[in-house]
CSV table of C-alpha atoms in Angstrom, one decimal:
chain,number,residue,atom,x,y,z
A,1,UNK,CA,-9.7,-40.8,26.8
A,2,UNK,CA,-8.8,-37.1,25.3
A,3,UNK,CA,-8.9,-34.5,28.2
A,4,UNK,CA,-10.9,-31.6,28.8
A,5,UNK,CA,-8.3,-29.5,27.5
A,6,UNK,CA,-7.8,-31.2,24.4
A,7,UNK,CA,-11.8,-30.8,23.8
A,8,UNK,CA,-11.0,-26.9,24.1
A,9,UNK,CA,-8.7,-26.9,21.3
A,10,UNK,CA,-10.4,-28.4,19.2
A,11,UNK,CA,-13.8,-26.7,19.4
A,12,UNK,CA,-11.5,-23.5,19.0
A,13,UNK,CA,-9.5,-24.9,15.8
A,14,UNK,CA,-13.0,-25.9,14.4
A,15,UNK,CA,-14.7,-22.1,14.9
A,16,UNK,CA,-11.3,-20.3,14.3
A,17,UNK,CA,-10.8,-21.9,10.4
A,18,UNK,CA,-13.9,-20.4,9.6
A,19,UNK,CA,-13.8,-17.2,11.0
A,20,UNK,CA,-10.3,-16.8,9.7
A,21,UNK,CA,-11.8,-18.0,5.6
A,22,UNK,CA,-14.8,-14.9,6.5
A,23,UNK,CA,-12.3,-12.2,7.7
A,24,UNK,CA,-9.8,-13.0,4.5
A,25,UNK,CA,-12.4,-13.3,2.2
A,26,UNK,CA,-14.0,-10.3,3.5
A,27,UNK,CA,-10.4,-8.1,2.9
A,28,UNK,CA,-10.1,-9.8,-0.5
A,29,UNK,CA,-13.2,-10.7,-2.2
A,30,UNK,CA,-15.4,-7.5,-1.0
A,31,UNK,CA,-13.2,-4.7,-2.9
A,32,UNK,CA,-12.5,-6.6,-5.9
A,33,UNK,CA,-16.7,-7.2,-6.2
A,34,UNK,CA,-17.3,-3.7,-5.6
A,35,UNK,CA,-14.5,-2.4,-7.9
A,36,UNK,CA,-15.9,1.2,-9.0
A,37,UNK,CA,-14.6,4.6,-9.4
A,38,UNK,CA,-15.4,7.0,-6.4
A,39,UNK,CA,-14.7,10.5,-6.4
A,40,UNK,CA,-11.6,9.5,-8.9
A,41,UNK,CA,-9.7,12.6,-9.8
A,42,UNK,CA,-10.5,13.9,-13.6
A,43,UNK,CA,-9.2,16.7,-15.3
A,44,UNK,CA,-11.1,18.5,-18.3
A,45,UNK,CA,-9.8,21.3,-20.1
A,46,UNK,CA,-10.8,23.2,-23.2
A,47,UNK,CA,-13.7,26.0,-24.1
A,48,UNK,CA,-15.7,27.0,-21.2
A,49,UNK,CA,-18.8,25.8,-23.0
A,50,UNK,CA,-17.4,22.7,-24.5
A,51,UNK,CA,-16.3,21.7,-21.0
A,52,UNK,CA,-19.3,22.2,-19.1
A,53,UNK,CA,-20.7,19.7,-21.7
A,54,UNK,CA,-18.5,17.3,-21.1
A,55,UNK,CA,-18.6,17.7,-17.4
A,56,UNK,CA,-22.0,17.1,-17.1
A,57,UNK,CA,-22.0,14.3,-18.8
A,58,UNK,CA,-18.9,12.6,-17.1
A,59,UNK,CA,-21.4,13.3,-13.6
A,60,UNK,CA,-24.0,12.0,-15.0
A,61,UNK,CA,-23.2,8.9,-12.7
A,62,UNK,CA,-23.1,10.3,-9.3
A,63,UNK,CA,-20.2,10.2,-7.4
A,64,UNK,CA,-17.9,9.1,-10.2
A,65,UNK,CA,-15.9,11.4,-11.0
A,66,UNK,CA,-14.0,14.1,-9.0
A,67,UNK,CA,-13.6,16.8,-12.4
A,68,UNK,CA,-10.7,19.1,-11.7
A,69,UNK,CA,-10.7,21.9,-14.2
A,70,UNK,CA,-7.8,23.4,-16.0
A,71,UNK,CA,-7.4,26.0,-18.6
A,72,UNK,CA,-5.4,24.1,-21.5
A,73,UNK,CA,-4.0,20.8,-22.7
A,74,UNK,CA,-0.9,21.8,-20.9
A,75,UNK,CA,-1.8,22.4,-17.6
A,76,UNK,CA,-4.1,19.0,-17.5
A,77,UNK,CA,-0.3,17.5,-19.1
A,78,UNK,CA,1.1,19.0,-16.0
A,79,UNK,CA,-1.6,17.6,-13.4
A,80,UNK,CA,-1.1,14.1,-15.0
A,81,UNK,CA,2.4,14.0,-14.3
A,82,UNK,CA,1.7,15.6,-10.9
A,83,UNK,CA,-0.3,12.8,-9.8
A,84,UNK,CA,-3.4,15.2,-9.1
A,85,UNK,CA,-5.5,13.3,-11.6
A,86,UNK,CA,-5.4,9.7,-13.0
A,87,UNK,CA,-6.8,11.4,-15.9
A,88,UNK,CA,-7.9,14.4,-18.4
A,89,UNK,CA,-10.1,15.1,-21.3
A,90,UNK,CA,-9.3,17.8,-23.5
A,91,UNK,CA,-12.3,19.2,-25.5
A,92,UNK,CA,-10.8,20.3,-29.2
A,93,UNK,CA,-12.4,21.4,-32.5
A,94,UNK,CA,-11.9,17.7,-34.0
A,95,UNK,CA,-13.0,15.7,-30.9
A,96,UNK,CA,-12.0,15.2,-26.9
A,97,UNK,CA,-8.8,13.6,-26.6
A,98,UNK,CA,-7.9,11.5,-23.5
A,99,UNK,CA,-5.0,12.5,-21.7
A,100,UNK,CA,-3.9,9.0,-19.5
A,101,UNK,CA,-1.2,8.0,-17.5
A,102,UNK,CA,-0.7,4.6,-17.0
A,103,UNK,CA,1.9,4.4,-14.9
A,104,UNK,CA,-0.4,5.3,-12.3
A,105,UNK,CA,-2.5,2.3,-13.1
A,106,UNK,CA,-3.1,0.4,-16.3
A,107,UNK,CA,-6.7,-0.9,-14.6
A,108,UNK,CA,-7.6,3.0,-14.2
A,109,UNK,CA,-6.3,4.1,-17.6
A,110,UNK,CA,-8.8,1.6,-19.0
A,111,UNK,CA,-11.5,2.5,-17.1
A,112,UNK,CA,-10.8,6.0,-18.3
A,113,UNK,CA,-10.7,5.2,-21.7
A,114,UNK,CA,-14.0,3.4,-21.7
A,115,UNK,CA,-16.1,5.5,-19.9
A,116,UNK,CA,-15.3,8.8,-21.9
A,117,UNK,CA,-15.4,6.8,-25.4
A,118,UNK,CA,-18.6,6.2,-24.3
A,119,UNK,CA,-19.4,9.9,-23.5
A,120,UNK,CA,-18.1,10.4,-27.0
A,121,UNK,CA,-19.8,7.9,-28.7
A,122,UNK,CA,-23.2,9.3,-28.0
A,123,UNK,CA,-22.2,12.3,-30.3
A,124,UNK,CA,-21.1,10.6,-32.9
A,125,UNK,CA,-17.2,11.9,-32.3
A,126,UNK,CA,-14.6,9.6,-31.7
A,127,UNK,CA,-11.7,10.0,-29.2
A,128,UNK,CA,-7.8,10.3,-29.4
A,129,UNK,CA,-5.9,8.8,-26.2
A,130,UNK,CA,-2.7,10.3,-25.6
A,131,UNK,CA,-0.4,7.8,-22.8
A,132,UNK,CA,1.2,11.1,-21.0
A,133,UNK,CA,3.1,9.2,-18.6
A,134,UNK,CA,3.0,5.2,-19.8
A,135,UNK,CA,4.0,2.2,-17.6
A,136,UNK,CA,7.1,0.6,-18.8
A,137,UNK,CA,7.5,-1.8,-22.2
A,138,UNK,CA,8.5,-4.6,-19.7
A,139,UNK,CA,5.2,-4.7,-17.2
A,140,UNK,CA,2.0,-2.8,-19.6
A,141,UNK,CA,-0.1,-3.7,-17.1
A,142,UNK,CA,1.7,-2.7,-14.0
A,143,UNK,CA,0.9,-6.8,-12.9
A,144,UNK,CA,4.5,-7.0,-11.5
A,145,UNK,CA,4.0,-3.9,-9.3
A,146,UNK,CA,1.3,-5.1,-7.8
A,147,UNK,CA,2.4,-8.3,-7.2
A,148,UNK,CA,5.7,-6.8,-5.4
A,149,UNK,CA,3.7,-5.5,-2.9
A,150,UNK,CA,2.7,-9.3,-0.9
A,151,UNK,CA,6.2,-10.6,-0.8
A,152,UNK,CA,7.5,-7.2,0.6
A,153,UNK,CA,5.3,-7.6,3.0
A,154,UNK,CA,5.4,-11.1,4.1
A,155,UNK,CA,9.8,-10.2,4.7
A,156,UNK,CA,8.9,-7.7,6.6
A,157,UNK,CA,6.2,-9.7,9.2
A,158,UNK,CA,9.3,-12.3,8.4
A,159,UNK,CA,11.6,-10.2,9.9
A,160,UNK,CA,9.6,-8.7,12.8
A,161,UNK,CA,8.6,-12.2,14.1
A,162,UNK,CA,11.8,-13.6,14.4
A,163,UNK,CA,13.1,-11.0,15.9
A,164,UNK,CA,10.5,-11.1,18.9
A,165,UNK,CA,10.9,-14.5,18.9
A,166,UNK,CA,14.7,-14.8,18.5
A,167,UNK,CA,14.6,-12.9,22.4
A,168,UNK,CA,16.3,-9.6,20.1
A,169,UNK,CA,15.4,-6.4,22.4
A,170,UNK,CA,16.2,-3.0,22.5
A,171,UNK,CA,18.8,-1.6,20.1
A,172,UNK,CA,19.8,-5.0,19.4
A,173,UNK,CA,16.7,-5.5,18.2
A,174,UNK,CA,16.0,-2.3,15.8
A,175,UNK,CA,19.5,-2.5,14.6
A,176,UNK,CA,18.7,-6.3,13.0
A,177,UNK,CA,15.2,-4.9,11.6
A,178,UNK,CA,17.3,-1.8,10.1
A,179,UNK,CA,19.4,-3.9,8.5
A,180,UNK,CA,17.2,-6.7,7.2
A,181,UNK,CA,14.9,-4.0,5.4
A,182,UNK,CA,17.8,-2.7,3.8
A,183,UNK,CA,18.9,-5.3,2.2
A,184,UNK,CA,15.9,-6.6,1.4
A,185,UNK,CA,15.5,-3.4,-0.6
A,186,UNK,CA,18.5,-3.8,-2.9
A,187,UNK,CA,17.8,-7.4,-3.4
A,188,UNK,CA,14.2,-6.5,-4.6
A,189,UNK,CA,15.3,-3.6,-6.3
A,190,UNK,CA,18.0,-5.8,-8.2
A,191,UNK,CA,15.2,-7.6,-9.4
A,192,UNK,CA,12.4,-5.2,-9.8
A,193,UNK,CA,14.6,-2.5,-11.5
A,194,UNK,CA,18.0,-4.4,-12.8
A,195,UNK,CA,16.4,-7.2,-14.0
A,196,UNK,CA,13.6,-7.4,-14.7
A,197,UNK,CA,12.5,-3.7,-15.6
A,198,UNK,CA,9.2,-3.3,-14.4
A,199,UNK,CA,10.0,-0.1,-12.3
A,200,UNK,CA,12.3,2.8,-13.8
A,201,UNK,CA,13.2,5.5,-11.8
A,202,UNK,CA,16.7,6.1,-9.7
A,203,UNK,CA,18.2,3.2,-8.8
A,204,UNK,CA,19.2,4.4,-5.0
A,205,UNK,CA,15.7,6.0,-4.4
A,206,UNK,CA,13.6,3.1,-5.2
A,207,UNK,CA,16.1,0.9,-2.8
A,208,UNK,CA,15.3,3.6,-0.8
A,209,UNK,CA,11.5,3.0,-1.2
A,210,UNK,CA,11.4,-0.8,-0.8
A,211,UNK,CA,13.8,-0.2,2.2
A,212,UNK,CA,11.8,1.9,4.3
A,213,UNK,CA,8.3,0.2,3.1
A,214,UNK,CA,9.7,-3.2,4.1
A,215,UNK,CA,11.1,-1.7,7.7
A,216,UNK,CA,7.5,-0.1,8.3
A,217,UNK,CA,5.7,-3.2,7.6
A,218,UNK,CA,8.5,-5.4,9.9
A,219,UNK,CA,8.2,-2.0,12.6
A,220,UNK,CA,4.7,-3.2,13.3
A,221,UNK,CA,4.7,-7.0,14.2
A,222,UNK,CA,8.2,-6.0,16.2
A,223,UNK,CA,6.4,-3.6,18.4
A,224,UNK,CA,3.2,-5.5,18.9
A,225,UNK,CA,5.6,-8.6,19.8
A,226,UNK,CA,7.6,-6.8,22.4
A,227,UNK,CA,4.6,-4.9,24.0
A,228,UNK,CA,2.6,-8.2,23.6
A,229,UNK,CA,4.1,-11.0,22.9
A,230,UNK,CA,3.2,-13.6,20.7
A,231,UNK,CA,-0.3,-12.7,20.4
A,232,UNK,CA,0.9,-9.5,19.1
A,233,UNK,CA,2.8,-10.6,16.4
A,234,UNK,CA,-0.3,-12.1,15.3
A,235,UNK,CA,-2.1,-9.1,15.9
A,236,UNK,CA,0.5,-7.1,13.2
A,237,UNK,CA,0.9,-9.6,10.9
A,238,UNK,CA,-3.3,-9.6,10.6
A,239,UNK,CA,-3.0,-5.8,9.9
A,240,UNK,CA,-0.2,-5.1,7.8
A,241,UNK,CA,-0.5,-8.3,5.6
A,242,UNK,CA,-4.4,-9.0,5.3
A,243,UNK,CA,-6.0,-5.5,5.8
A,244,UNK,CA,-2.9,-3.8,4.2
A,245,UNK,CA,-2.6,-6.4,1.1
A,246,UNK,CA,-6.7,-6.7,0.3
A,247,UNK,CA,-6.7,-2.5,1.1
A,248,UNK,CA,-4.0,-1.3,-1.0
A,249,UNK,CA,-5.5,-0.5,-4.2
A,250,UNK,CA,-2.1,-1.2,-6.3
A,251,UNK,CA,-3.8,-3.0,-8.5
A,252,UNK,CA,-5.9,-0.1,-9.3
A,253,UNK,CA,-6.4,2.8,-7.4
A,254,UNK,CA,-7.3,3.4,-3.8
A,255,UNK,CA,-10.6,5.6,-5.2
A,256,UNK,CA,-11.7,2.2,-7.1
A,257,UNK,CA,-11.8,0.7,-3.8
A,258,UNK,CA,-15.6,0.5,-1.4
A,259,UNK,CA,-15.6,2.9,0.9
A,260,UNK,CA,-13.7,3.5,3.6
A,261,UNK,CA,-11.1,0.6,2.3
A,262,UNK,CA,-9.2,2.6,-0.2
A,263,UNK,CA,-8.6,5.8,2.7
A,264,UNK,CA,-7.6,2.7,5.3
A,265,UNK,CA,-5.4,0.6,2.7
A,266,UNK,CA,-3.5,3.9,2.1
A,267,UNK,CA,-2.6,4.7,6.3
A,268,UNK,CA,-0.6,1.0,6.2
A,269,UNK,CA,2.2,0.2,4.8
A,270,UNK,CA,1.7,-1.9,2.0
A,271,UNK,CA,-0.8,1.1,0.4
A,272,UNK,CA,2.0,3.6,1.4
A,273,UNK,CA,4.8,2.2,-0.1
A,274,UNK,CA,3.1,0.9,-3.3
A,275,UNK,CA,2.1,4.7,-3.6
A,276,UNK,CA,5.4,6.0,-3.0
A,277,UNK,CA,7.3,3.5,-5.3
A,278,UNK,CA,4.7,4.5,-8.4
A,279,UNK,CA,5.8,8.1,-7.2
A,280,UNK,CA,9.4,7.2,-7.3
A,281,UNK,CA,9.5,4.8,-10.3
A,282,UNK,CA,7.3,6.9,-12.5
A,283,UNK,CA,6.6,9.9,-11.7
A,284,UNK,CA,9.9,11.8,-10.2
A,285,UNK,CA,9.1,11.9,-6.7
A,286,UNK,CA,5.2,13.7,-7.6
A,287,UNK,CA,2.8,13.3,-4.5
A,288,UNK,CA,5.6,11.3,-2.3
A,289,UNK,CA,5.1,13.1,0.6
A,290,UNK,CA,1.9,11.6,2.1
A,291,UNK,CA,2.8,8.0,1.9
A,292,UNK,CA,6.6,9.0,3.0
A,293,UNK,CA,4.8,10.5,6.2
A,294,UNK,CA,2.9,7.6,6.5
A,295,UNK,CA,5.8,5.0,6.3
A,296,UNK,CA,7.7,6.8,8.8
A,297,UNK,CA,4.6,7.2,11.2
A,298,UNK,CA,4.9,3.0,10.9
A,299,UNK,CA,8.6,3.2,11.8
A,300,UNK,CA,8.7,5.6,14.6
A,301,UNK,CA,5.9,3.8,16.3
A,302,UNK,CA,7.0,0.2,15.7
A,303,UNK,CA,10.8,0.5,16.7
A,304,UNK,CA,9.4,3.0,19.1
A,305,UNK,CA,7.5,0.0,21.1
A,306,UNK,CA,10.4,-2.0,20.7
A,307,UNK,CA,12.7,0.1,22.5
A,308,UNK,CA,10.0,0.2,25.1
A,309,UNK,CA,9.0,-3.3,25.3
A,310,UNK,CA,12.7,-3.8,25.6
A,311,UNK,CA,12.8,-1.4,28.9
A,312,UNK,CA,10.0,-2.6,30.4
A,313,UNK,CA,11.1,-6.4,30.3
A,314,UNK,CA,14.4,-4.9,31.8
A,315,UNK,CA,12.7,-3.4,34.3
A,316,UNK,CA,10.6,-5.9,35.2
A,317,UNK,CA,13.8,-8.2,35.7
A,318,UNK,CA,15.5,-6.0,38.2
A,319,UNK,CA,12.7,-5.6,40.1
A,320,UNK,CA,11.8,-9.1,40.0
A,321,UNK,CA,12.7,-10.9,43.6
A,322,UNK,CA,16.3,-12.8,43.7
A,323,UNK,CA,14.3,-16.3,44.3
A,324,UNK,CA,12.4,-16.0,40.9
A,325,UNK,CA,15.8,-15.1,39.0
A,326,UNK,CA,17.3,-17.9,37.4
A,327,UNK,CA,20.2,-18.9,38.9
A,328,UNK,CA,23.5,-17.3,38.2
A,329,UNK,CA,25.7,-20.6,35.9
A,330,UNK,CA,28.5,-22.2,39.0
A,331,UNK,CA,31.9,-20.7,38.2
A,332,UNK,CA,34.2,-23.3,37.8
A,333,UNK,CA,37.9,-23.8,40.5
């Protein structure tokens, strides 16, 4: 005859499998259903009146487009490779020509491409593209980036579990998470970059990248644990792996994402450090600095409430009465 207890668990197993398929489906399936471009940074240069034309007919769908004018082809060259636009039509006596860089995102380049050859279309002109800063021979469709961005952070909540549960505290503790994030980052930028060639870039500043975004990812689950315990490793590895993974926007862009996922997706670490190693890779260290802030945000918190989690257990123990101690091991005559 099962116990009351038993009856517990499995009413909760049978209402937790189900919640848990809602929640994941919910991260993944939601933004890639409602996959759109939202306030996605465009630049259009040319004639004054030429441009207006062509501005009011890339807003002709509300919301869009975020249009970010600029006097000549090579200023709009020089916000492409700035990262301040995915994007930039140039309005010129034989026809617009599309200024992309892919690098930045295959998905969006094509999206690009599309909508303003169908802008053109309508007046009978047809459009040159023009790949300012293109993603590598070896990954066209930056699928390999994108798909670097799970397994990073699946070592890091790796990493950051064990060590809770491994009893690690204090320095102990940060020091093992330091050095597991390292050298997870020259393993996986042996691969990525010596390898296999889907990320260019310097060699020590992309180690550099995968380093400090495995370390921010591991930071989190590490500082829950210690502060929580188990449930808090659970707690970090729900946010930096599901929310983070689903709210990234690697795979496109973090404006082709519903609202507010794309803003959240970019303030964890998996968004962060897939933005930074694009940056880094591609784009000579262009718009770094916000997902660098954001990574070490991630570390100085998470190692942060390991130290303390550390201190507190410490304290608790030397406070703790000499009766609930466990006993000291018999020395031996």
């Amino acid at each position: 005859m099962s116990s009351p207890s038993h009856g517990r668990r499995m009413a909760a197993i049978v209402v937790l499998v189900p919640v848990m398929v809602a929640l994941a489906l919910w991260a993944f399936a939601w933004p890639a259903a409602r996959t759109a471009p939202r306030d996605l940074p465009l630049g259009v240069a040319g004639p004054t009146a030429a441009v207006a034309q062509m501005e009011q007919r890339l807003t002709q769908k509300e919301g869009a487009f975020e249009i970010h004018r600029y006097a000549d082809e090579a200023a709009a060259r020089d916000a492409l490779q700035e990262r301040t636009v995915y994007g930039a039509v140039v309005v010129t006596d034989g026809g617009p020509k599309l200024l992309t860089a892919s690098a930045a995102g295959p998905a969006v380049a094509q999206l690009l491409q599309q909508a303003v050859s169908a802008q053109a279309s309508a007046t009978g002109a047809s459009v040159q593209v023009v790949d300012v800063v293109p993603a590598p021979e070896a990954d066209p469709r930056g699928a390999a980036v994108s798909a670097s961005v799970l397994p990073l952070a699946l070592a890091g909540v790796a990493a950051g579990a064990t060590v809770t549960l491994l009893g690690l505290r204090g320095l102990r503790a940060v020091g093992t998470l330091v050095g597991a994030a390292a050298l997870t980052g020259l393993v996986a930028t042996a691969i990525t970059h010596s390898w296999l060639g889907v990320v260019t870039g310097d060699w020590w500043a992309v180690a550099g990248v995968l380093g400090l975004s495995t370390l921010a990812v591991a930071a989190g689950p590490a500082g829950l644990g210690a502060l929580l315990g188990r449930p808090g490793i659970g707690l970090g590895a729900l946010l930096v792996v599901l929310l983070g993974n689903a709210f990234s926007g690697v795979a496109s862009a973090p404006e082709m994402l519903p609202r507010p996922a794309g803003a959240i997706g970019q303030w964890l670490p998996p968004g962060a450090g897939g933005s930074l190693l694009r940056s880094v890779s591609f784009f000579d260290g262009a718009a770094a600095t916000g997902p660098v802030f954001t990574l070490t945000w991630w570390v100085v918190l998470g190692l942060g409430a390991v130290l303390l989690g550390g201190t507190l257990r410490r304290r608790a123990h030397s406070e703790a009465p000499v009766s609930d101690r466990a006993p000291a091991p018999a020395r031996s005559v």
